[in-house]
Coordinates of C-alpha atoms in Angstrom, one line a residue:
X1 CA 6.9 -35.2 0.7
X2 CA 4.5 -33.5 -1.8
X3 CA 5.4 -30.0 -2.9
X4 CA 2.3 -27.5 -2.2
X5 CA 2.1 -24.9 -4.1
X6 CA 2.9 -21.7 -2.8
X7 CA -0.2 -19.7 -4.0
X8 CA -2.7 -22.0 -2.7
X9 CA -0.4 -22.9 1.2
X10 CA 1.5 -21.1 3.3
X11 CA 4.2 -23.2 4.3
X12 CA 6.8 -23.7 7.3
X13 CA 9.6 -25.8 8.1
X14 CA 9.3 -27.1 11.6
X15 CA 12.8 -26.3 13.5
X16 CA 12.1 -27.6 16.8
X17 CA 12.8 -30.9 18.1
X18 CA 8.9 -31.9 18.7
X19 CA 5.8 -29.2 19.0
X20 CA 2.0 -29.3 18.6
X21 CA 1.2 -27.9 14.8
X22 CA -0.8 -25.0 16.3
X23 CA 1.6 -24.2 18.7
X24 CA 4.1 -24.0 16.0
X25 CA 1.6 -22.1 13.4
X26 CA 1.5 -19.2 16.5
X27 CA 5.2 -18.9 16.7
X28 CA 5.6 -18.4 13.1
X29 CA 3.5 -14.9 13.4
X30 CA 0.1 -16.6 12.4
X31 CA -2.7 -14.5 14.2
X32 CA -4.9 -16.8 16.2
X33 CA -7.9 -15.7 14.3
X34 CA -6.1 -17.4 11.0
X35 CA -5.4 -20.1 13.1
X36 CA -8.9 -20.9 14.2
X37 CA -10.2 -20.2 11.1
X38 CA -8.2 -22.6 9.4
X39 CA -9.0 -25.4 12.0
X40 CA -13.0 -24.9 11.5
X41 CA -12.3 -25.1 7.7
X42 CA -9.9 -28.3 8.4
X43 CA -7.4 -26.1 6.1
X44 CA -3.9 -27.6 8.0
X45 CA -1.7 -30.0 6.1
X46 CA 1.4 -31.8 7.7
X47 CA 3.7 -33.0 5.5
X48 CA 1.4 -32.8 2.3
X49 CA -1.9 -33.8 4.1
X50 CA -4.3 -33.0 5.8
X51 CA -4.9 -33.1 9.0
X52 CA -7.8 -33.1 11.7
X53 CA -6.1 -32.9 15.0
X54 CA -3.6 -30.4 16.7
X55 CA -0.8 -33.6 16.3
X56 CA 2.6 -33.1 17.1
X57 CA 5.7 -32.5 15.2
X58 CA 9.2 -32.6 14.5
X59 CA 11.9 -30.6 13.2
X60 CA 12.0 -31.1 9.2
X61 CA 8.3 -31.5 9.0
X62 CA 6.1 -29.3 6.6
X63 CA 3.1 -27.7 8.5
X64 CA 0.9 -25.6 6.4
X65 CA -2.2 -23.7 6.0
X66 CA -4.5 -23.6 2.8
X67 CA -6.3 -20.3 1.4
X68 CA -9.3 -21.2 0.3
X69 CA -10.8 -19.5 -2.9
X70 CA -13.0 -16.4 -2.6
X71 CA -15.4 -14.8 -4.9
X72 CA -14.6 -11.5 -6.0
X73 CA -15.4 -8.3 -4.3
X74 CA -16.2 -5.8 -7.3
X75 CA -17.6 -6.0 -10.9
X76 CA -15.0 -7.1 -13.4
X77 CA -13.4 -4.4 -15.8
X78 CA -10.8 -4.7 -18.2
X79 CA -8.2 -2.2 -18.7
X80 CA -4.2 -2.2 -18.6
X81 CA -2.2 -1.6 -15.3
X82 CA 0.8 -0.9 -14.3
X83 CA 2.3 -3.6 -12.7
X84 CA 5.5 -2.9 -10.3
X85 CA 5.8 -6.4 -8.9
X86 CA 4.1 -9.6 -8.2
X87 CA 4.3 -12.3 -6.3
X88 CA 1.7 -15.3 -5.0
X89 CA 1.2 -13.2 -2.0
X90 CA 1.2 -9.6 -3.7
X91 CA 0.6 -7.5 -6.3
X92 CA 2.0 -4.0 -6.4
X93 CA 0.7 -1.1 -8.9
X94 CA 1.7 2.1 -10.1
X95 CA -2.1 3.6 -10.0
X96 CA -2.7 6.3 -13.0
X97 CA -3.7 10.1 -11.7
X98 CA -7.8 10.4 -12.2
X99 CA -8.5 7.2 -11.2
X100 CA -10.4 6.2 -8.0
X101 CA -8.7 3.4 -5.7
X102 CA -12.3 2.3 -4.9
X103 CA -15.7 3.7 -3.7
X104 CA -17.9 2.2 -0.6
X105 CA -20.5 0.5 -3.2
X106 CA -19.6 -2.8 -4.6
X107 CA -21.7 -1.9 -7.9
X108 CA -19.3 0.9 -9.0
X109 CA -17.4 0.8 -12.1
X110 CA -14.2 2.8 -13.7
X111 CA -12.2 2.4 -10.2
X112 CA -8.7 0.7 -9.8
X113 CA -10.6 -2.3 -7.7
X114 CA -12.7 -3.0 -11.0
X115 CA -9.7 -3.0 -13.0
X116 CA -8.0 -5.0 -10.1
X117 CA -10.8 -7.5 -10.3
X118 CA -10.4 -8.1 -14.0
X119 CA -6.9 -8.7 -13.5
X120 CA -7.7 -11.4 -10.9
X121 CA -10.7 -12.9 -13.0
X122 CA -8.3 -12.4 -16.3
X123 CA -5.4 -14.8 -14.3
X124 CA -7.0 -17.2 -12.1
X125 CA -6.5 -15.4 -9.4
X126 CA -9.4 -16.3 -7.2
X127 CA -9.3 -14.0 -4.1
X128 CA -10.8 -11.3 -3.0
X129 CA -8.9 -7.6 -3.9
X130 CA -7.3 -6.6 -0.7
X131 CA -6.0 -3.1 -0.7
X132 CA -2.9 -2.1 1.7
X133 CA -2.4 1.1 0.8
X134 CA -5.0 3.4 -0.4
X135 CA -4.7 7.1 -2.8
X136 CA -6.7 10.1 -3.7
X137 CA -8.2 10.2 -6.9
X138 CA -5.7 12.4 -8.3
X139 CA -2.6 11.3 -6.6
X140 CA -0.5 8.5 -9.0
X141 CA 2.1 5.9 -8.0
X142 CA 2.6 2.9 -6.0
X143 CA -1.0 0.8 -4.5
X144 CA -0.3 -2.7 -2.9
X145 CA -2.8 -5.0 -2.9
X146 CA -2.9 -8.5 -1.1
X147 CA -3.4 -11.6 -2.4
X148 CA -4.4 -13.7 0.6
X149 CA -5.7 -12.1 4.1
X150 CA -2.1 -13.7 5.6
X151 CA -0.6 -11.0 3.4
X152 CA -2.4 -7.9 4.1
X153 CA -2.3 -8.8 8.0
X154 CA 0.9 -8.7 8.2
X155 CA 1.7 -6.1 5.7
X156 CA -0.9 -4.1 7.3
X157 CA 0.6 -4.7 10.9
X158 CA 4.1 -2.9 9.5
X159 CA 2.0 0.0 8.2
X160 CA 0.4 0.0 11.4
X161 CA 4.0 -0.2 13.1
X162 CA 5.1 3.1 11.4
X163 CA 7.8 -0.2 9.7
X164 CA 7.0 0.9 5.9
X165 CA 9.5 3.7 4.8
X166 CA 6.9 6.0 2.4
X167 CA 8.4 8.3 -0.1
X168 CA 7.0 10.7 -2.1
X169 CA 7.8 13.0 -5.1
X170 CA 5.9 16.7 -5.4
X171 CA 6.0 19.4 -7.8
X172 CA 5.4 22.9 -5.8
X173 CA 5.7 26.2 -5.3
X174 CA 9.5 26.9 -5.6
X175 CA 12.2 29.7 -4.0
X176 CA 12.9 27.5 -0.9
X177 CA 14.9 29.1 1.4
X178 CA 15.9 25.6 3.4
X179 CA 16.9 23.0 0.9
X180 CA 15.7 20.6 3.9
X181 CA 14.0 20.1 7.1
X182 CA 11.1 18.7 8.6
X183 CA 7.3 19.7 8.8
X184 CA 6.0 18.8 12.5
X185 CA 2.2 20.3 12.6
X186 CA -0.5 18.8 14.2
X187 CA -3.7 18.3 11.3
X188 CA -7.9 18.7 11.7
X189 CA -10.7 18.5 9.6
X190 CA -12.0 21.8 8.6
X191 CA -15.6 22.4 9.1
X192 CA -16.6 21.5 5.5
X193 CA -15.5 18.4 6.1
X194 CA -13.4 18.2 3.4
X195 CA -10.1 20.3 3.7
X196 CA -7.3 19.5 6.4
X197 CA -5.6 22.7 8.3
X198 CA -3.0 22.7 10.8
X199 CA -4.2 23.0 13.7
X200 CA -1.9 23.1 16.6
X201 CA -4.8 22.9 19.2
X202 CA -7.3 20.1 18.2
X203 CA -5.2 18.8 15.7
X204 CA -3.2 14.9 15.6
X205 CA 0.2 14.6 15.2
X206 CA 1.9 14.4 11.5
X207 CA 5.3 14.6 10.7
X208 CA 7.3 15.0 6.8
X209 CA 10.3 15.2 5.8
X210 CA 11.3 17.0 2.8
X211 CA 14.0 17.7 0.5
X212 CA 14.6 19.8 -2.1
X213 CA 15.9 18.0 -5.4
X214 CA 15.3 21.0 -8.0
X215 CA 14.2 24.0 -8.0
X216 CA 14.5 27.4 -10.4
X217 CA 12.8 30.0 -8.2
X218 CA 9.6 28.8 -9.5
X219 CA 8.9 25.7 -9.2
X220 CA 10.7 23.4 -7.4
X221 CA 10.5 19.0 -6.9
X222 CA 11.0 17.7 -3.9
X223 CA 11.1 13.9 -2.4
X224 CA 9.0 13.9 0.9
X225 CA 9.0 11.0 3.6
X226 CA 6.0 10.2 5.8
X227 CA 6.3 9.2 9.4
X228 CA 2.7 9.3 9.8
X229 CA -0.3 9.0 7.3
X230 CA -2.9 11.5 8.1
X231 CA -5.3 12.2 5.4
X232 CA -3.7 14.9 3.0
X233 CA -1.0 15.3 4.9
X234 CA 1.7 16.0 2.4
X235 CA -0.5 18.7 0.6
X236 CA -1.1 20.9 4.0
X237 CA 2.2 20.7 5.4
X238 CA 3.8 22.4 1.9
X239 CA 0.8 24.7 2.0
X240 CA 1.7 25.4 5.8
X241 CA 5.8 26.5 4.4
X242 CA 4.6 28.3 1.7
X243 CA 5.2 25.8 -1.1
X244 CA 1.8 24.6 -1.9
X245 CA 1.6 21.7 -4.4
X246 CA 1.0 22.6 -8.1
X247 CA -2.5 22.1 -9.7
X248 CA -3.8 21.7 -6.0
X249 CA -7.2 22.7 -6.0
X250 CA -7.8 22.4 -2.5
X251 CA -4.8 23.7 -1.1
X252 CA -3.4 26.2 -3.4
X253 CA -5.2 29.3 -4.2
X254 CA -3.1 30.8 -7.2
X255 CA -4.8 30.2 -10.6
X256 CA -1.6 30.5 -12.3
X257 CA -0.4 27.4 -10.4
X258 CA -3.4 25.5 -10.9
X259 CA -3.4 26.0 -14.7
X260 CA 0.0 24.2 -15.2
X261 CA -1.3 20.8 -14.0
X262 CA -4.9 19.6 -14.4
X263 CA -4.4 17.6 -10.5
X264 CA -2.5 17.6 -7.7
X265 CA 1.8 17.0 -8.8
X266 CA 2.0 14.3 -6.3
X267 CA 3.2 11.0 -7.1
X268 CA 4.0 7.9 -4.7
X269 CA 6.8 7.1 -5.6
X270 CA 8.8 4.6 -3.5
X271 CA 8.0 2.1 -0.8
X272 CA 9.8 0.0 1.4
X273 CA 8.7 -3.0 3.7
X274 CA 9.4 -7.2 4.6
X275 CA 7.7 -9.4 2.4
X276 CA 5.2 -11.2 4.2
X277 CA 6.2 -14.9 3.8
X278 CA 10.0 -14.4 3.7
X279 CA 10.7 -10.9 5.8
X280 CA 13.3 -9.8 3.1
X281 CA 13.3 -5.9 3.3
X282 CA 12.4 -4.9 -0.6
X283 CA 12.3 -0.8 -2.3
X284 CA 9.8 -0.9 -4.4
X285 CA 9.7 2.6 -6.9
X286 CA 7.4 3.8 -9.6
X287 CA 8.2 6.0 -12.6
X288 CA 6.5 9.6 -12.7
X289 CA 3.1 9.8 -14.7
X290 CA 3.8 11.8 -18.3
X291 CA 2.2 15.0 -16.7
X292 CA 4.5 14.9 -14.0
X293 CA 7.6 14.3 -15.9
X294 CA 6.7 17.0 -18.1
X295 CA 6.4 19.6 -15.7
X296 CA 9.3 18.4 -14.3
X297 CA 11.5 18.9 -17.2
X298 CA 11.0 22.5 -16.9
X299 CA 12.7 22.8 -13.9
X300 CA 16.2 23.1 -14.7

């Protein structure tokens, strides 16, 4: 049997006794939009080769589908990243604080896709840049970015699934007075449309965990998990206990605070999920940014 490579097929072992290859493609999780596009592209290959027909097969028989190459989906850039991991289906980054995950035009330049897209061109990589996981401009740490659309389907479907165990690391406002707990605050859109309040009335549900690792009165850094991923979420529940995050522009009013950092002290710092292909449950971390682990040294 001819070996396929992994980054160009996505490949299963049949296990039953006798089965139609789509059938068998829909019990191993492929979404019926992959499967039908791979049938009008004539993309399915049994046992090496290709194949035109929905024939049947047997246990020990390969069945698999082949991504086809894309063109890429921003302007090429050249820069260094951070690489955390990589794999033929994935790609996972520690993104730098001041830099833009991407923008809505496909012309823009100086954003992590543009980088991304480098990276790809740079490798032979030739997909289109599929982000998972998105940042603000100012927040650093872990982006993962899918190499095939199988990949972010299913990665996005654990995301989706509240599956993906999302821990963060803040520098704030110290003197806590509970060492740990959990922020349960419903969050709106304020009417400039650009700050988040709590908002117990009109607002949806968001939940955090926190815990306090350091703190000296001052400032304090604390590891915060996400059950839910509303759009500044972390920064407004600490603002909503008193422990707004440092350098936060939006959400922390004290000039004194906002001085020490030139952005928000907020770092993505670990994430967990299953690998698409395999399901193996992987920790993925990132180390702090140099402003961050400055700052963080001071906290004794």
């Amino acid at each position: 049997m001819e070996k396929l490579n992994p980054y160009e097929f996505l490949e299963f072992i049949v296990t039953d006794e006798k089965i139609k290859s789509r059938k068998f493609l829909e019990k191993m999780d492929i979404s019926s939009r992959h499967i039908r596009r791979a049938c009008r592209e004539n993309s399915i290959y049994v046992n090496g080769k290709r194949t035109f027909e929905n024939v049947e097969v047997k246990k020990g028989d390969s069945v698999a589908i082949r991504f086809p190459d894309e063109s890429l989906n921003a302007l090429c850039q050249y820069k260094d990243i951070d690489i955390c991991y990589e794999d033929y289906d994935l790609l996972i980054v520690n993104k730098e604080y001041n830099c833009v995950t991407h923008t809505a035009k496909d012309d823009s330049k100086d954003t992590l896709l543009n980088y991304l897209a480098g990276y790809f061109e740079k490798n032979n990589i030739k997909r289109k840049v599929r982000f998972v996981n998105r940042l603000d401009r100012d927040t650093s740490g872990l982006i993962i970015v899918a190499k095939n659309s199988y990949a972010h389907a299913k990665i996005m479907d654990e995301f989706s699934n509240n599956q993906v165990d999302k821990i963060y690391l803040a520098i704030c406002r110290g003197d806590f007075k509970e060492k740990q707990g959990e922020i349960v605050k419903k969050i709106s859109l304020c009417q400039d449309g650009i700050r988040r309040e709590v908002d117990d009335d009109n607002g949806k549900y968001a939940k955090t965990k926190y815990q306090v690792l350091k703190d000296n009165k001052k400032l304090a850094l604390v590891k915060l998990k996400l059950f839910t991923g509303r759009t500044h979420q972390i920064r407004v529940h600490l603002k909503s206990i008193g422990h707004p995050i440092i350098g936060d522009k939006l959400y922390n009013d004290s000039n004194e605070e906002q001085n020490l950092m030139n952005r928000q002290a907020l770092h993505s710092y670990s994430l967990s999920f299953k690998l698409p292909r395999t399901g193996e449950l992987k920790t993925f971390t990132a180390k702090l940014s140099d402003d961050m682990d400055m700052l963080n040294h001071e906290i004794s």
